[in-house]
PDB file of C-alpha atoms in Angstrom:
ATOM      1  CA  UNK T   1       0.000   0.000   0.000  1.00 55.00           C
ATOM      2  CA  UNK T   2       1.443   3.292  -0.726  1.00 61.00           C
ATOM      3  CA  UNK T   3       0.836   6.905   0.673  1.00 57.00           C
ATOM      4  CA  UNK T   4      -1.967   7.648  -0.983  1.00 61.00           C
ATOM      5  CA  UNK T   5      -4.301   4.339  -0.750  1.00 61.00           C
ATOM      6  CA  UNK T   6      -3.823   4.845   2.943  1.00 59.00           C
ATOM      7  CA  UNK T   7      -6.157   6.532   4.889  1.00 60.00           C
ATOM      8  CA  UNK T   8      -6.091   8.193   8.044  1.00 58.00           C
ATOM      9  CA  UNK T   9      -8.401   5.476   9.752  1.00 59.00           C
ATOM     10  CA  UNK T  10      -5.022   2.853   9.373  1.00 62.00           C
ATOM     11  CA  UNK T  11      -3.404   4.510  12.717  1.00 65.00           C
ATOM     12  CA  UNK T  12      -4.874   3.879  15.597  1.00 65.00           C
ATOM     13  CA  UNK T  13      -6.169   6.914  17.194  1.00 69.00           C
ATOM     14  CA  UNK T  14      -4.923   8.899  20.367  1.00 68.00           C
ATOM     15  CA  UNK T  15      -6.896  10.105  23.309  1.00 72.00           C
ATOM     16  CA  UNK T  16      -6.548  13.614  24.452  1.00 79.00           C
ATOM     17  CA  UNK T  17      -6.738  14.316  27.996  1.00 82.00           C
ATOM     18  CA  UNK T  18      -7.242  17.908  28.334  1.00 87.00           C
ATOM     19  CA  UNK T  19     -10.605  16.865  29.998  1.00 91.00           C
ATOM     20  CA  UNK T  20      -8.856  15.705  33.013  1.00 91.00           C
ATOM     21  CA  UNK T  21      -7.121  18.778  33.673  1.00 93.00           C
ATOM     22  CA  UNK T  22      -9.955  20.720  33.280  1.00 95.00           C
ATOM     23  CA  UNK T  23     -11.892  18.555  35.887  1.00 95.00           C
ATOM     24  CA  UNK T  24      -8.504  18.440  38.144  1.00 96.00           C
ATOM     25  CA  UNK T  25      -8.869  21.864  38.452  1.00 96.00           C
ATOM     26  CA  UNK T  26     -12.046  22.914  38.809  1.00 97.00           C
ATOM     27  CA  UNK T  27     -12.515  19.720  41.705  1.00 97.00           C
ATOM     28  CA  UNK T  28      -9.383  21.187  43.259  1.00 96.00           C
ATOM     29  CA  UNK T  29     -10.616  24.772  43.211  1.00 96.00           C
ATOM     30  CA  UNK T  30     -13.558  23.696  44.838  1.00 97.00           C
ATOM     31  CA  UNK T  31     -11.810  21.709  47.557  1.00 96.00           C
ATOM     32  CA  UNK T  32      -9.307  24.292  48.278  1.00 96.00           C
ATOM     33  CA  UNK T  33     -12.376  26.910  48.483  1.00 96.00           C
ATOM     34  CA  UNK T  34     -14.102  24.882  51.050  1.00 97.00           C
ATOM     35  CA  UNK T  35     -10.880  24.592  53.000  1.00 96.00           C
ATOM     36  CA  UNK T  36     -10.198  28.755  52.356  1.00 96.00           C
ATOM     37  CA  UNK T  37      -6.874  27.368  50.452  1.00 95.00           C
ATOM     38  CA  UNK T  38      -8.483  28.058  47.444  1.00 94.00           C
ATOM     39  CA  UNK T  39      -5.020  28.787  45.651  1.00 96.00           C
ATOM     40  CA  UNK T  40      -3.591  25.746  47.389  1.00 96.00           C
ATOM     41  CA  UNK T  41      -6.524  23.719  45.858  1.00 96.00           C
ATOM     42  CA  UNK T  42      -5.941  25.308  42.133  1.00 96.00           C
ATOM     43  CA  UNK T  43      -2.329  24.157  42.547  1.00 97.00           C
ATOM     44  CA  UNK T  44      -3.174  20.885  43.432  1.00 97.00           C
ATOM     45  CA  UNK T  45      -5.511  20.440  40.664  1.00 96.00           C
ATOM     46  CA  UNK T  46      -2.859  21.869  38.065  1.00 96.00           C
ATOM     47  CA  UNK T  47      -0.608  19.015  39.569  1.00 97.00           C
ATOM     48  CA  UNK T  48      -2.951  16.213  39.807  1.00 96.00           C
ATOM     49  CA  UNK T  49      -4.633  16.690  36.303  1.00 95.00           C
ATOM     50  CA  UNK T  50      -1.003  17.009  34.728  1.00 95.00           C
ATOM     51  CA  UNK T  51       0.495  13.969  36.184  1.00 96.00           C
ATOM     52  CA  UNK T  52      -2.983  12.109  34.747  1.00 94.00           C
ATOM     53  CA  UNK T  53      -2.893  13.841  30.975  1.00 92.00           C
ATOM     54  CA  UNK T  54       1.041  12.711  31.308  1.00 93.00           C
ATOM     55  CA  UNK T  55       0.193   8.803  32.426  1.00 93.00           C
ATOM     56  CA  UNK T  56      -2.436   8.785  29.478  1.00 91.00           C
ATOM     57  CA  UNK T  57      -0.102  10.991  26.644  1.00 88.00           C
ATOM     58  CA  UNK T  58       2.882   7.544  27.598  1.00 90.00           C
ATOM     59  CA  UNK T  59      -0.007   4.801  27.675  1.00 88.00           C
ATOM     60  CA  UNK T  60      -0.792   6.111  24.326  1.00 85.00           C
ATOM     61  CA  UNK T  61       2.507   6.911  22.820  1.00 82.00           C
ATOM     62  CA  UNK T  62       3.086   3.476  23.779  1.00 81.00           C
ATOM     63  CA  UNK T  63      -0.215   1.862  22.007  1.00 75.00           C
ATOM     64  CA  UNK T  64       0.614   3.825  19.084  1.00 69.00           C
ATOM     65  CA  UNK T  65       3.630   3.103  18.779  1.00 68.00           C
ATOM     66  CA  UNK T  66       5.624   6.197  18.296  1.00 60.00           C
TER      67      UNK T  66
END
């Protein structure tokens, strides 16, 4: 099969994971409000939803293969 017989449906897909640091920080917010660390919270959140969008961005890199 060359280039252009191929379509983009022959690579498996990848999974974005912005979601989770979206929700990460928003839950954390909220935490951090209801504990009056509300900047502590946002931090947290920032940290947590990174270290999940990283764990998913290698799991997938590693499914895809690249």
């Amino acid at each position: 099969m060359n280039w252009q017989e191929s379509t983009m449906t022959d690579q498996p897909q990848s999974r974005g994971a912005g979601i989770f640091i979206v929700l990460a920080i928003a839950v954390g917010t909220a935490v951090g409000t209801a504990m009056g660390q509300s900047s502590a919270g946002l931090v947290a959140g920032i940290a947590v939803g990174s270290v999940i969008a990283i764990a998913l961005w290698l799991r997938d890199r590693k499914r895809v293969g690249r």
